[in-house]
CSV table of C-alpha atoms and ligand atoms in Angstrom, one decimal:
chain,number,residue,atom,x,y,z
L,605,UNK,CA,-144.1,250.1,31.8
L,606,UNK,CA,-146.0,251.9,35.0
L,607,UNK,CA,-149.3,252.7,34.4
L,608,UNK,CA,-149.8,256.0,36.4
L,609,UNK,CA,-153.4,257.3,37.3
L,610,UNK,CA,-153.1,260.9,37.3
L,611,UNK,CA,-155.7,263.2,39.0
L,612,UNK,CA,-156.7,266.4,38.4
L,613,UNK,CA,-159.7,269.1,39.3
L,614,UNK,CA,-158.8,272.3,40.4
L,615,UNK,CA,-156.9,275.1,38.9
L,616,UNK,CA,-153.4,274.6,40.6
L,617,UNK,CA,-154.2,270.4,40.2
L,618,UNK,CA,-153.7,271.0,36.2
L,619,UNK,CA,-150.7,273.4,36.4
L,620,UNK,CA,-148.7,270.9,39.2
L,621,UNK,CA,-149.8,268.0,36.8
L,622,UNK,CA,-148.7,269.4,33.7
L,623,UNK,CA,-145.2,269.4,34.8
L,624,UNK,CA,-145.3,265.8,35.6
L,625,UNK,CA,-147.3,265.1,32.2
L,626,UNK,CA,-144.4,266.9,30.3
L,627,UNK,CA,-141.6,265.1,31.6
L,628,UNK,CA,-143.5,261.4,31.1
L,629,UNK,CA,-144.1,263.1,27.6
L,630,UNK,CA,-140.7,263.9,26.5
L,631,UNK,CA,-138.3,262.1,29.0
L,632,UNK,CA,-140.3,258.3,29.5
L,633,UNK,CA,-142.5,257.8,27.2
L,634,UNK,CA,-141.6,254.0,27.1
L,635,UNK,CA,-141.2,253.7,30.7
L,636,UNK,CA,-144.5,255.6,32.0
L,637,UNK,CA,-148.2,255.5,30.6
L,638,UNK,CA,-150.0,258.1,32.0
L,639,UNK,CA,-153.8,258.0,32.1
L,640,UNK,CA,-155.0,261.5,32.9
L,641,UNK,CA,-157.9,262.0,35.2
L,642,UNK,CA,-160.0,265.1,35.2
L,643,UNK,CA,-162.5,265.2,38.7
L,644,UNK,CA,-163.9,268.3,37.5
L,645,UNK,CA,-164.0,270.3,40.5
L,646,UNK,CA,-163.5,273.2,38.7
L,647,UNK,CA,-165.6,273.2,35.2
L,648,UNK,CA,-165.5,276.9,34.5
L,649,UNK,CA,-163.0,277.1,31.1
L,650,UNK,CA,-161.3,280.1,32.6
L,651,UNK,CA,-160.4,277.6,35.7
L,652,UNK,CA,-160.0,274.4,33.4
L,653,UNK,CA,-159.5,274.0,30.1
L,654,UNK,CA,-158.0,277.1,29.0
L,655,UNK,CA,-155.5,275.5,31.4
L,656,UNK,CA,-155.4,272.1,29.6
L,657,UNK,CA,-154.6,274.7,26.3
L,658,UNK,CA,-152.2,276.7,28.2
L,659,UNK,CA,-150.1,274.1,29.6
L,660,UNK,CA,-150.1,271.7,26.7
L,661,UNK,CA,-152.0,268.8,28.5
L,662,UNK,CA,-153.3,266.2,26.8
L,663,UNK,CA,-157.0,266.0,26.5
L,664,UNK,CA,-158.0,263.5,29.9
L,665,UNK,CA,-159.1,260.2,29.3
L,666,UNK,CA,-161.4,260.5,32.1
L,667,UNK,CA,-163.9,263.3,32.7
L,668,UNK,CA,-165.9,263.4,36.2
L,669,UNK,CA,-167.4,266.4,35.6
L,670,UNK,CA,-168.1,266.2,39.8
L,671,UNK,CA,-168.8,270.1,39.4
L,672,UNK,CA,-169.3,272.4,42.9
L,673,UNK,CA,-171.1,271.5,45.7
L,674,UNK,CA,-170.9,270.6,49.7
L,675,UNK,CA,-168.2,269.3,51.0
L,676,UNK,CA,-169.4,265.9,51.2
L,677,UNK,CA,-171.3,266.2,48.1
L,678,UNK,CA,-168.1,266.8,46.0
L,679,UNK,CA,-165.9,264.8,47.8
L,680,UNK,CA,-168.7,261.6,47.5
L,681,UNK,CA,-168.9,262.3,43.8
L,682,UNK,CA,-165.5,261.9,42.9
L,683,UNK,CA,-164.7,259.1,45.3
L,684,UNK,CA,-167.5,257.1,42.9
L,685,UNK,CA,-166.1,258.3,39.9
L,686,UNK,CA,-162.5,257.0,40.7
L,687,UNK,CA,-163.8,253.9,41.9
L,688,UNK,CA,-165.0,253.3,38.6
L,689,UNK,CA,-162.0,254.9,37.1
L,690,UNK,CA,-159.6,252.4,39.0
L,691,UNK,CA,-162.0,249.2,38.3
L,692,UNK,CA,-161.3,250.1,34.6
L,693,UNK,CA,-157.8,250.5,34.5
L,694,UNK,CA,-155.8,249.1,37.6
L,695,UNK,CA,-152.6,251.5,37.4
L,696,UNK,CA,-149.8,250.4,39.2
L,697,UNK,CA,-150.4,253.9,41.1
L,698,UNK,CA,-152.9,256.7,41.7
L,699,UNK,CA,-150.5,260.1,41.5
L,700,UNK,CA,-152.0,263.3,43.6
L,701,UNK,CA,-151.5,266.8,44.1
L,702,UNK,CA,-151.7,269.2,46.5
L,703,UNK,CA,-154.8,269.6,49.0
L,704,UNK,CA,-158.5,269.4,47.5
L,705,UNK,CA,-161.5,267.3,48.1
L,706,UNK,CA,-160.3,266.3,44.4
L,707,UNK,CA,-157.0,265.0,46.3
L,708,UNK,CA,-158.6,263.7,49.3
L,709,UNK,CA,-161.4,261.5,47.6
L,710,UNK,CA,-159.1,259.9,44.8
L,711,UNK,CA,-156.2,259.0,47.7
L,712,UNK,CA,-159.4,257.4,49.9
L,713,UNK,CA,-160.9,255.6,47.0
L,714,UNK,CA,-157.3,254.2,45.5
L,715,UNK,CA,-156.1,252.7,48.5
L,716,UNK,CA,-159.5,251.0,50.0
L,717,UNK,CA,-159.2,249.4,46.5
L,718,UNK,CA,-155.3,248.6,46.9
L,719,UNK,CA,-153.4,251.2,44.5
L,720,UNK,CA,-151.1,252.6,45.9
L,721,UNK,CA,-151.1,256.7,46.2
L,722,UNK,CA,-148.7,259.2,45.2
L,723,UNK,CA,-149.0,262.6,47.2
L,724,UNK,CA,-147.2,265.1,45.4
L,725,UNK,CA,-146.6,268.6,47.8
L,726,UNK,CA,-146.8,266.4,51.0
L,727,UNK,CA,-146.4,267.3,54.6
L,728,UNK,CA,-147.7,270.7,54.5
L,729,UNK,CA,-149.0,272.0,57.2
L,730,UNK,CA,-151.4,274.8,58.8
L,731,UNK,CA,-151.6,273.8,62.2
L,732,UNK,CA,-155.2,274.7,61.4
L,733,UNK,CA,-157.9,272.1,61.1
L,734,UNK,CA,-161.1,275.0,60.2
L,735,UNK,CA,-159.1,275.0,56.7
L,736,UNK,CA,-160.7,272.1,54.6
L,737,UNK,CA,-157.0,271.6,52.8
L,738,UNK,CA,-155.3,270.9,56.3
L,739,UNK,CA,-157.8,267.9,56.5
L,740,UNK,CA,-157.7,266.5,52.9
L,741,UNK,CA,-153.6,266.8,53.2
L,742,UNK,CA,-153.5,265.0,56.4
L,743,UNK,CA,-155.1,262.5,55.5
L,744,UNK,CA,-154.0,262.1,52.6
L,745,UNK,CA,-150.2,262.1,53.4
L,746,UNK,CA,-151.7,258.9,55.7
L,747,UNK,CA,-153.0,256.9,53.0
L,748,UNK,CA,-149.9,257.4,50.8
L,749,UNK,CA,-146.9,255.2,49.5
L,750,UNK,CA,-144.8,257.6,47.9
L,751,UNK,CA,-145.1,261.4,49.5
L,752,UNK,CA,-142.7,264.1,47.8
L,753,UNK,CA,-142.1,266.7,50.2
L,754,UNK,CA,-141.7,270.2,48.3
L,755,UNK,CA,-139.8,272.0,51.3
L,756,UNK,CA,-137.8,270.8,54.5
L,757,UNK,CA,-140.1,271.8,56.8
L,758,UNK,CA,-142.3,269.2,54.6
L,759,UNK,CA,-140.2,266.6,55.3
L,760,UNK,CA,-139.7,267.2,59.8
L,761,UNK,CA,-143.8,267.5,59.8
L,762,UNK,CA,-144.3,264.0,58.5
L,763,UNK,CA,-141.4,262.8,61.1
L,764,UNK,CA,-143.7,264.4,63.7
L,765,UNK,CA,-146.8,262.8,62.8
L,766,UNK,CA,-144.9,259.1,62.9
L,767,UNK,CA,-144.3,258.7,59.3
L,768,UNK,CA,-140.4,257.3,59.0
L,769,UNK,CA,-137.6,258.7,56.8
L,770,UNK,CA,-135.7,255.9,55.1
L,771,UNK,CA,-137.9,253.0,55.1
L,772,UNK,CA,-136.6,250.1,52.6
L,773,UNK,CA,-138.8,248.6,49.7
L,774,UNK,CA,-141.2,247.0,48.7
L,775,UNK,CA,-142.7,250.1,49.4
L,776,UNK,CA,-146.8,250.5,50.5
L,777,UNK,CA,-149.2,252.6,52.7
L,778,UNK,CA,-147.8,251.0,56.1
L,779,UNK,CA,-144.4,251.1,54.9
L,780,UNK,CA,-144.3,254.3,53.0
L,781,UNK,CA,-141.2,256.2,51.0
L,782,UNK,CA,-140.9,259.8,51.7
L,783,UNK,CA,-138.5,262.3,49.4
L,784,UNK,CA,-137.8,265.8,49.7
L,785,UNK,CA,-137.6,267.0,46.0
L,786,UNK,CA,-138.4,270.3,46.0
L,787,UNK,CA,-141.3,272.2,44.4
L,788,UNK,CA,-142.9,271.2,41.5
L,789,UNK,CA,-144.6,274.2,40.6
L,790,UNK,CA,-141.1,275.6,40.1
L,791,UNK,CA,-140.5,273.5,37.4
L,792,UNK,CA,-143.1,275.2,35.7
L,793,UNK,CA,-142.2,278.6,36.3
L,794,UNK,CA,-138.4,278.0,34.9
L,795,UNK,CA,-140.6,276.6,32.0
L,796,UNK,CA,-142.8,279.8,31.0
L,797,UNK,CA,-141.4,281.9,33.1
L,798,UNK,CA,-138.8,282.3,30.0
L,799,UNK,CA,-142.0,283.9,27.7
L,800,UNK,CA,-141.7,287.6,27.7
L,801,UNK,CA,-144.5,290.4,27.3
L,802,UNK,CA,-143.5,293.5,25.0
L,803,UNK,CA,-144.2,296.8,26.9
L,804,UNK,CA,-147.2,297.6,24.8
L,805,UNK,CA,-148.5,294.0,24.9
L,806,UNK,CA,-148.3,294.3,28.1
L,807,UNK,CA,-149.6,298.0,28.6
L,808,UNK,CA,-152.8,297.1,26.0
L,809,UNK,CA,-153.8,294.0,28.3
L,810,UNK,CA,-153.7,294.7,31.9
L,811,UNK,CA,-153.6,298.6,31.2
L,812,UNK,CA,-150.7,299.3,33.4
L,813,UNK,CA,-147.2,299.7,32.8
L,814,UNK,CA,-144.7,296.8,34.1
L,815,UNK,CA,-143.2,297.2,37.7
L,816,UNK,CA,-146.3,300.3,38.5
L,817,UNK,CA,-148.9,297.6,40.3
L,818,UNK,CA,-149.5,295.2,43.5
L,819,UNK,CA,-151.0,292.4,42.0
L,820,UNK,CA,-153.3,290.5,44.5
L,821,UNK,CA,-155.7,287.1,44.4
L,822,UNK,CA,-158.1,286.3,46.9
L,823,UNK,CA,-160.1,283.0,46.9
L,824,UNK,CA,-159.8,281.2,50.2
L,825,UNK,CA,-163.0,279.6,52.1
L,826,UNK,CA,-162.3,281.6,55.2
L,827,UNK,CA,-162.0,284.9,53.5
L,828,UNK,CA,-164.8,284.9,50.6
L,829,UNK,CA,-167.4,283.0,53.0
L,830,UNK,CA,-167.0,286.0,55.5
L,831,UNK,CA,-168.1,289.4,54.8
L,832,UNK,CA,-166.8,290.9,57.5
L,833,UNK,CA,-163.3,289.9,56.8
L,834,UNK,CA,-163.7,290.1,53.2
L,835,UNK,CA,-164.8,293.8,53.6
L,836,UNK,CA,-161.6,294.2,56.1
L,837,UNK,CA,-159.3,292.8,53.1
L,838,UNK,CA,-160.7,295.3,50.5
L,839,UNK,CA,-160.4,298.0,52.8
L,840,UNK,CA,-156.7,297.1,52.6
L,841,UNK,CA,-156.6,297.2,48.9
L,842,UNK,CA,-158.3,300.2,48.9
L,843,UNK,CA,-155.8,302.0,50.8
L,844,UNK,CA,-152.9,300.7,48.9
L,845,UNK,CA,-155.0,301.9,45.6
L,846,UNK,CA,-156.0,305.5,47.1
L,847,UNK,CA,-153.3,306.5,49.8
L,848,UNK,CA,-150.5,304.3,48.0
L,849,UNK,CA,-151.3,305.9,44.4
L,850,UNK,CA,-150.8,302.2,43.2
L,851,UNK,CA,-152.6,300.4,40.7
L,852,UNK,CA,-154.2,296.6,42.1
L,853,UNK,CA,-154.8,293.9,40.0
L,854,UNK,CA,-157.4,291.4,40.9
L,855,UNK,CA,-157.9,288.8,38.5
L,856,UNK,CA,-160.9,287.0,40.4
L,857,UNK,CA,-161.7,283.7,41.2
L,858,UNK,CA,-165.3,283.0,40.7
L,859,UNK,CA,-165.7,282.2,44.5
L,860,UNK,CA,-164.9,285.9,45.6
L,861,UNK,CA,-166.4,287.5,42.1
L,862,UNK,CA,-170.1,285.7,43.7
L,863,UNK,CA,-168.9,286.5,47.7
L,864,UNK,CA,-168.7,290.1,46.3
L,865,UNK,CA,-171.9,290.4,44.6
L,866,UNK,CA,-174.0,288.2,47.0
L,867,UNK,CA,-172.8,290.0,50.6
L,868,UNK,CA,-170.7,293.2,49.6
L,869,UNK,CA,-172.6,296.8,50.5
L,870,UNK,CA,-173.0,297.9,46.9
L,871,UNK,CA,-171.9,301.4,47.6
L,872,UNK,CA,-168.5,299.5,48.7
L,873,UNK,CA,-168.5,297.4,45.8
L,874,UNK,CA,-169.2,300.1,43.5
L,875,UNK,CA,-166.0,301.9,44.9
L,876,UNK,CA,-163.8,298.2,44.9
L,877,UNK,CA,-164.9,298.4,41.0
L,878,UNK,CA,-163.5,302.3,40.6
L,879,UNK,CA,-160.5,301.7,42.2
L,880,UNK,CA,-159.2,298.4,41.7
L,881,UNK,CA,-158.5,296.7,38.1
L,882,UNK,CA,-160.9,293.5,38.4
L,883,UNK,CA,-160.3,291.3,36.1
L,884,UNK,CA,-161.4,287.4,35.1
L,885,UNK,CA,-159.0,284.7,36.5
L,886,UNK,CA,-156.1,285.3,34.8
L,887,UNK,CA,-154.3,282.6,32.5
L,888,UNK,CA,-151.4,280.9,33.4
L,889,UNK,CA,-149.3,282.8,31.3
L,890,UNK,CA,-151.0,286.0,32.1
L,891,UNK,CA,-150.2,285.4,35.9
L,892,UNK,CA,-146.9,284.9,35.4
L,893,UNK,CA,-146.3,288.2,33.5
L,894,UNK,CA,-148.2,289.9,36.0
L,895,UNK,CA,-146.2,288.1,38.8
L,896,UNK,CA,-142.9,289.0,37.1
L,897,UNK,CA,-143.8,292.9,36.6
L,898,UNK,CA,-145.5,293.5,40.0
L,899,UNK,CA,-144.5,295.8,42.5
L,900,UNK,CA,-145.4,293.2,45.4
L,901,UNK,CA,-148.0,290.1,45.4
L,902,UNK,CA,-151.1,290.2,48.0
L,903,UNK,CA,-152.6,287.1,48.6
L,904,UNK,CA,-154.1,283.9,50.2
L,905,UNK,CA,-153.1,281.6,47.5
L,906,UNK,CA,-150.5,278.5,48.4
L,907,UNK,CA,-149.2,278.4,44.7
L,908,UNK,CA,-149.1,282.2,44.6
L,909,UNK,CA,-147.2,283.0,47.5
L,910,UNK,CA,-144.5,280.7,46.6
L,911,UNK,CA,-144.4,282.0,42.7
L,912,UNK,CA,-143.8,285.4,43.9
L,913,UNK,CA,-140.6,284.0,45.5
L,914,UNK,CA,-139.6,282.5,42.8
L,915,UNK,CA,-140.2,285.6,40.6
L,916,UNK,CA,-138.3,287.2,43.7
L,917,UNK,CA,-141.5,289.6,44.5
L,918,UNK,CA,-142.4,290.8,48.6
L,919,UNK,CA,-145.9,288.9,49.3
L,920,UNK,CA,-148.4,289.8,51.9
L,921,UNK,CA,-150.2,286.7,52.8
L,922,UNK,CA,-154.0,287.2,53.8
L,923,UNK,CA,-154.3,284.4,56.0
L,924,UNK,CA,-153.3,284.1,60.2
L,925,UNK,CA,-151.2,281.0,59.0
L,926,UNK,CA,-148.9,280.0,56.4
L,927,UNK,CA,-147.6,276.7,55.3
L,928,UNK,CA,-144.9,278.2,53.4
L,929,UNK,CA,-143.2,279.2,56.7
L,930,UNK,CA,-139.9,279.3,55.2
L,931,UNK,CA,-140.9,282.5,53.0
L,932,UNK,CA,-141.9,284.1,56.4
L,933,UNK,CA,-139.1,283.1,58.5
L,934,UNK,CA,-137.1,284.8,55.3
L,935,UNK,CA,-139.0,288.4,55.7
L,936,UNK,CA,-139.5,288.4,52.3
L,937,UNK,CA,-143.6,287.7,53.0
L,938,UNK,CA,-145.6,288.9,55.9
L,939,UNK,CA,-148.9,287.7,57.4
L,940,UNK,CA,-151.1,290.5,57.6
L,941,UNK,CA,-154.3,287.7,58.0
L,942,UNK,CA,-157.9,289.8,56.6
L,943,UNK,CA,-156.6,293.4,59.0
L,944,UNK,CA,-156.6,296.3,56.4
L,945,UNK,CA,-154.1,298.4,58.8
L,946,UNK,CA,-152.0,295.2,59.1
L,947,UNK,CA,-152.2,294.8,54.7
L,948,UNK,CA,-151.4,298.6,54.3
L,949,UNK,CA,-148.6,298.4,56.8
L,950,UNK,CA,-147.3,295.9,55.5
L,951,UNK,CA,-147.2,297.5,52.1
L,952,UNK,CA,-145.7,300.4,53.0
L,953,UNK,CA,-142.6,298.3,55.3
L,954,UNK,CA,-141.8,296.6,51.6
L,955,UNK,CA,-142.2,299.8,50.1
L,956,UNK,CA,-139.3,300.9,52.7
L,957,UNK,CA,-136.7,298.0,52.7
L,958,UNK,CA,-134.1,297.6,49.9
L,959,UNK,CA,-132.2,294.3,51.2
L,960,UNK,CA,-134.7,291.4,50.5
L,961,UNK,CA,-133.1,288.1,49.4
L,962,UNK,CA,-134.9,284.8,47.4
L,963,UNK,CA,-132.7,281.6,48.4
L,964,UNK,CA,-133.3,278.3,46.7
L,965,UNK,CA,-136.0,277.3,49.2
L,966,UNK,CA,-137.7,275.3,46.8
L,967,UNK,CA,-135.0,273.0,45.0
L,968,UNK,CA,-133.7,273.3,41.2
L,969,UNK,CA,-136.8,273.0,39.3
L,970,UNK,CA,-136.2,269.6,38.3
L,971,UNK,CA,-138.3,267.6,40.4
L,972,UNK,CA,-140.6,266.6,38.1
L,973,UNK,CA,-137.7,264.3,36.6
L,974,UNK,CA,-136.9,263.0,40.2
L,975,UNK,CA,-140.1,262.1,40.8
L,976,UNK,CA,-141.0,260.2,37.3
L,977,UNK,CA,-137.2,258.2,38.7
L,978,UNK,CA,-139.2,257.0,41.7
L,979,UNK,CA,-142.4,255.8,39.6
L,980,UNK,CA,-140.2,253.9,37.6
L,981,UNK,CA,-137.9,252.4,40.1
L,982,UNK,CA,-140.8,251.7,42.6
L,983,UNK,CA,-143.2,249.9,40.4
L,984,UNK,CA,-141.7,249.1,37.4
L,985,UNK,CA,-142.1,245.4,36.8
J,808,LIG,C1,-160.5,274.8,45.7
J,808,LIG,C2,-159.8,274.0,46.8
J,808,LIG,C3,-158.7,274.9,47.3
J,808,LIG,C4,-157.8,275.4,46.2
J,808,LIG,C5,-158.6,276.1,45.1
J,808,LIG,C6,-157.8,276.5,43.9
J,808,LIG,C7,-161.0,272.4,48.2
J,808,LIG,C8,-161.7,272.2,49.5
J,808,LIG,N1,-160.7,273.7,47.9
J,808,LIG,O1,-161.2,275.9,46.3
J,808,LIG,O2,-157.9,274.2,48.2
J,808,LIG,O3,-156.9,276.4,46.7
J,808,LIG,O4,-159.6,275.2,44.6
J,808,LIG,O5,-158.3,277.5,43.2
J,808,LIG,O6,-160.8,271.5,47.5
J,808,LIG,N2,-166.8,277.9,41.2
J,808,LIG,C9,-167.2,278.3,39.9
J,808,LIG,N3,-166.6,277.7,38.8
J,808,LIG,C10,-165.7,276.7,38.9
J,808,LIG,C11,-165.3,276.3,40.2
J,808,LIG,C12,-165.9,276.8,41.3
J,808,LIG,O7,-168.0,279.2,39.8
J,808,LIG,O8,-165.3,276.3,37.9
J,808,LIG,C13,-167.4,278.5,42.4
J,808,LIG,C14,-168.6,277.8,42.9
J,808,LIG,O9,-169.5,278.8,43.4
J,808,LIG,C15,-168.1,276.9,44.0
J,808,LIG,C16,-167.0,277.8,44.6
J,808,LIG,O10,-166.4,278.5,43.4
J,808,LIG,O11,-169.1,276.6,44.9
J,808,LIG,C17,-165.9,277.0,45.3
J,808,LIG,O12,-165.4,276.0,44.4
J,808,LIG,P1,-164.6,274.7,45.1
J,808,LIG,O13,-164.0,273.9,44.0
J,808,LIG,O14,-165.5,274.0,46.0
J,808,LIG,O15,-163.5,275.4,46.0
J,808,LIG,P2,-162.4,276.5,45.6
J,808,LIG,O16,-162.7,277.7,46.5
J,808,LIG,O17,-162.3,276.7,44.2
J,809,LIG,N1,-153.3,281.4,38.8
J,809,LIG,C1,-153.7,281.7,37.5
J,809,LIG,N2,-154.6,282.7,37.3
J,809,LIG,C2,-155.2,283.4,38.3
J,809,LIG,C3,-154.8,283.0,39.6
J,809,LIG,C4,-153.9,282.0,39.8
J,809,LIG,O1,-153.1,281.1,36.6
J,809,LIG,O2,-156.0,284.2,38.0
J,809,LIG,C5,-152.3,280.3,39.0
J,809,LIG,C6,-151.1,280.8,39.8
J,809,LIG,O3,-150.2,281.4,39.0
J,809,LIG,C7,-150.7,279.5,40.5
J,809,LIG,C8,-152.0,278.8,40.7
J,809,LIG,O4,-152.9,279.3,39.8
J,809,LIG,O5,-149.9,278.8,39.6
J,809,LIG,C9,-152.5,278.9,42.1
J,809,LIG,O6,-153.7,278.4,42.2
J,809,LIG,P1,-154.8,278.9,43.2
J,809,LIG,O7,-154.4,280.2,43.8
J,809,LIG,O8,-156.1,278.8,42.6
J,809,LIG,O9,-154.8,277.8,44.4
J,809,LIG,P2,-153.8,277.4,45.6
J,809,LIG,O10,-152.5,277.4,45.1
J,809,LIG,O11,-154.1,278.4,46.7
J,809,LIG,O12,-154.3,276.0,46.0
């Protein structure tokens, strides 16, 4: 039996990890034990439990309840609270998602203590060391023994930064195992993506007809924390809703709901409130009904961008920089960064073309199964 410490705290944390807790549930129950790790980075129920609900998780052994605060703050809180965790219960791994401090601080504390660390949706990369993620994925792709890249491009970055393709076992940090086994959060979306929403279900909750909206999220650092690019961003939106004739729909994240109320002009927000349909973070299978139905997808999220691929929607990316560069490279999203002329003309160019295509970027939304293979064949004893 492996004993796998799983660790979640953030929104996308719970959904990636659901996947993985799924196929231990149904597929090796006798071969993996999973004890479930919840940091708390994100505590709000819209962000976190209605998740745990949602997604069918099981209830975590382990609750941080690290809540918001400073980087170093947060990140110090958890790193304590998975020390502990790992004194406790000495898994035969630590298994990690992703970007956050939540990802960072359990990958630092598990292998000072000797556990080894499994970074699921490694080798991303910005290029871009002001984003907090590019640091906490860095490093942690350093510190780990087993990295699952989602994408190729995943897979050449680590060769850049030293890390070796092909390394025999017994596999550890200095002598690491790297797989490309595609996206994880497509497992998920083959998974619900099958739940369907009547017409008038769907009319009575978002008020708007399938295939007659943009849907957009907004929730990054380096947008919310800066008014004036926040501003620029719903000026875009605003010109989609008014020049375009199009319905948006914002479910917020509480970041940008308090950015908005703390350092938005109120005559501006007044006229954000008139013309675009805010809404409360959206569930999980909320989002993917709206991502399904939407005319296009605006946004700076990672999981986002790459769910309106798989849903085969145009995205407009509000960020300079995307790790997903396969998605740009494809035309099917654009980089329009915080510009409101660059988010409105880049509306109306997906308005204009006809011949977009989705490949497979992201593997066969199995890799949740390939990855539970590798737990059990590297430290099964
Ligand atoms: C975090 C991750 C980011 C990820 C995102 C997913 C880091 C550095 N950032 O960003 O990579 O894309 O989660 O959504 O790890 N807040 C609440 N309620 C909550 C949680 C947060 O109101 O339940 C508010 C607080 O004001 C808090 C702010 O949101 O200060 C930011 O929360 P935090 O977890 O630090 O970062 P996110 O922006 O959510
Ligand atoms: N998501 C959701 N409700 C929302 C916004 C996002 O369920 O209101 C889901 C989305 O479908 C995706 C994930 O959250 O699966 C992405 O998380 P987020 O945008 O918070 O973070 P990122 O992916 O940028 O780290």
């Amino acid at each position: 039996m492996v004993k796998a410490l799983h660790i979640v705290g953030t929104r996308p944390q719970t959904i990636k990890a659901a996947a993985l807790s799924r196929q231990i549930r149904t597929e090796f129950p006798d071969a993996i034990e999973e004890v479930l790790v919840d940091t708390g980075q994100h505590y709000d129920r819209e962000l976190s439990a209605f998740f745990f609900r949602e997604l069918q998780l099981p209830d975590p052994q382990y609750k941080l309840e690290v809540g918001s605060g400073s980087h170093g703050k947060q990140t110090a809180a958890i790193l304590t609270g998975i020390e502990s965790v790992l004194y406790a219960e000495k898994p035969h791994c630590v298994v990690v998602y992703g970007d956050t401090n939540s990802t960072l601080a359990a990958s630092l504390a598990s292998v000072k203590l000797g556990y080894p660390v499994v970074h699921i949706e490694a080798g991303l990369r910005s290029f871009n060391k002001t984003m907090p993620e590019e640091i906490n994925r860095i490093v942690c792709d350093h510190l780990s023994t087993l990295l699952f890249t989602p994408t190729e491009t995943g897979l050449i970055n680590l060769k850049r930064e030293g890390l070796r393709v092909g390394n025999a076992p017994p596999f550890t940090a200095d002598n690491p195992a790297i797989f490309h086994c595609g996206d994880i959060m497509y497992d998920n979306s083959l998974y619900f993506g099958k739940t369907t929403t009547g017409r008038q279900e769907f009319r009575e909750k978002f008020g708007t007809k399938p295939g007659q909206y943009v849907l957009a999220t907004i929730h990054r650092d380096h947008n919310t924390d800066n008014s004036d690019r926040l501003h620029s961003i719903f000026e875009g939106l605003l010109r989609i809703a008014l020049e375009g004739h199009t319905t948006v729909i914002l479910p917020l994240h509480p970041r940008t709901l308090h950015a908005l109320e703390k350092s938005m002009n109120r005559l501006f927000f007044e006229k954000v409130k008139k013309n675009i349909s805010l809404m409360p973070p959206a569930s999980y299978l909320e989002m993917i009904a709206l991502e399904k139905h939407a005319k296009m997808i605006i946004t700076d999220s990672g999981g986002v961008q790459k769910e309106a691929h798989f849903f085969e929607k145009p995205c407009i990316v509000l960020r300079p920089e995307t790790e997903w560069v396969e998605l740009v490279q494809n035309k099917t999203a654009l980089l329009a960064d915080a510009e409101s002329r660059k988010i409105f003309d880049a509306y109306a160019h997906f308005l204009s073309v006809r011949d977009l295509s989705f490949p497979k970027f992201y593997g066969d939304g199995k890799s949740a199964a390939f990855i539970c293979r590798q737990l059990i064949s590297t430290f099964h004893e």
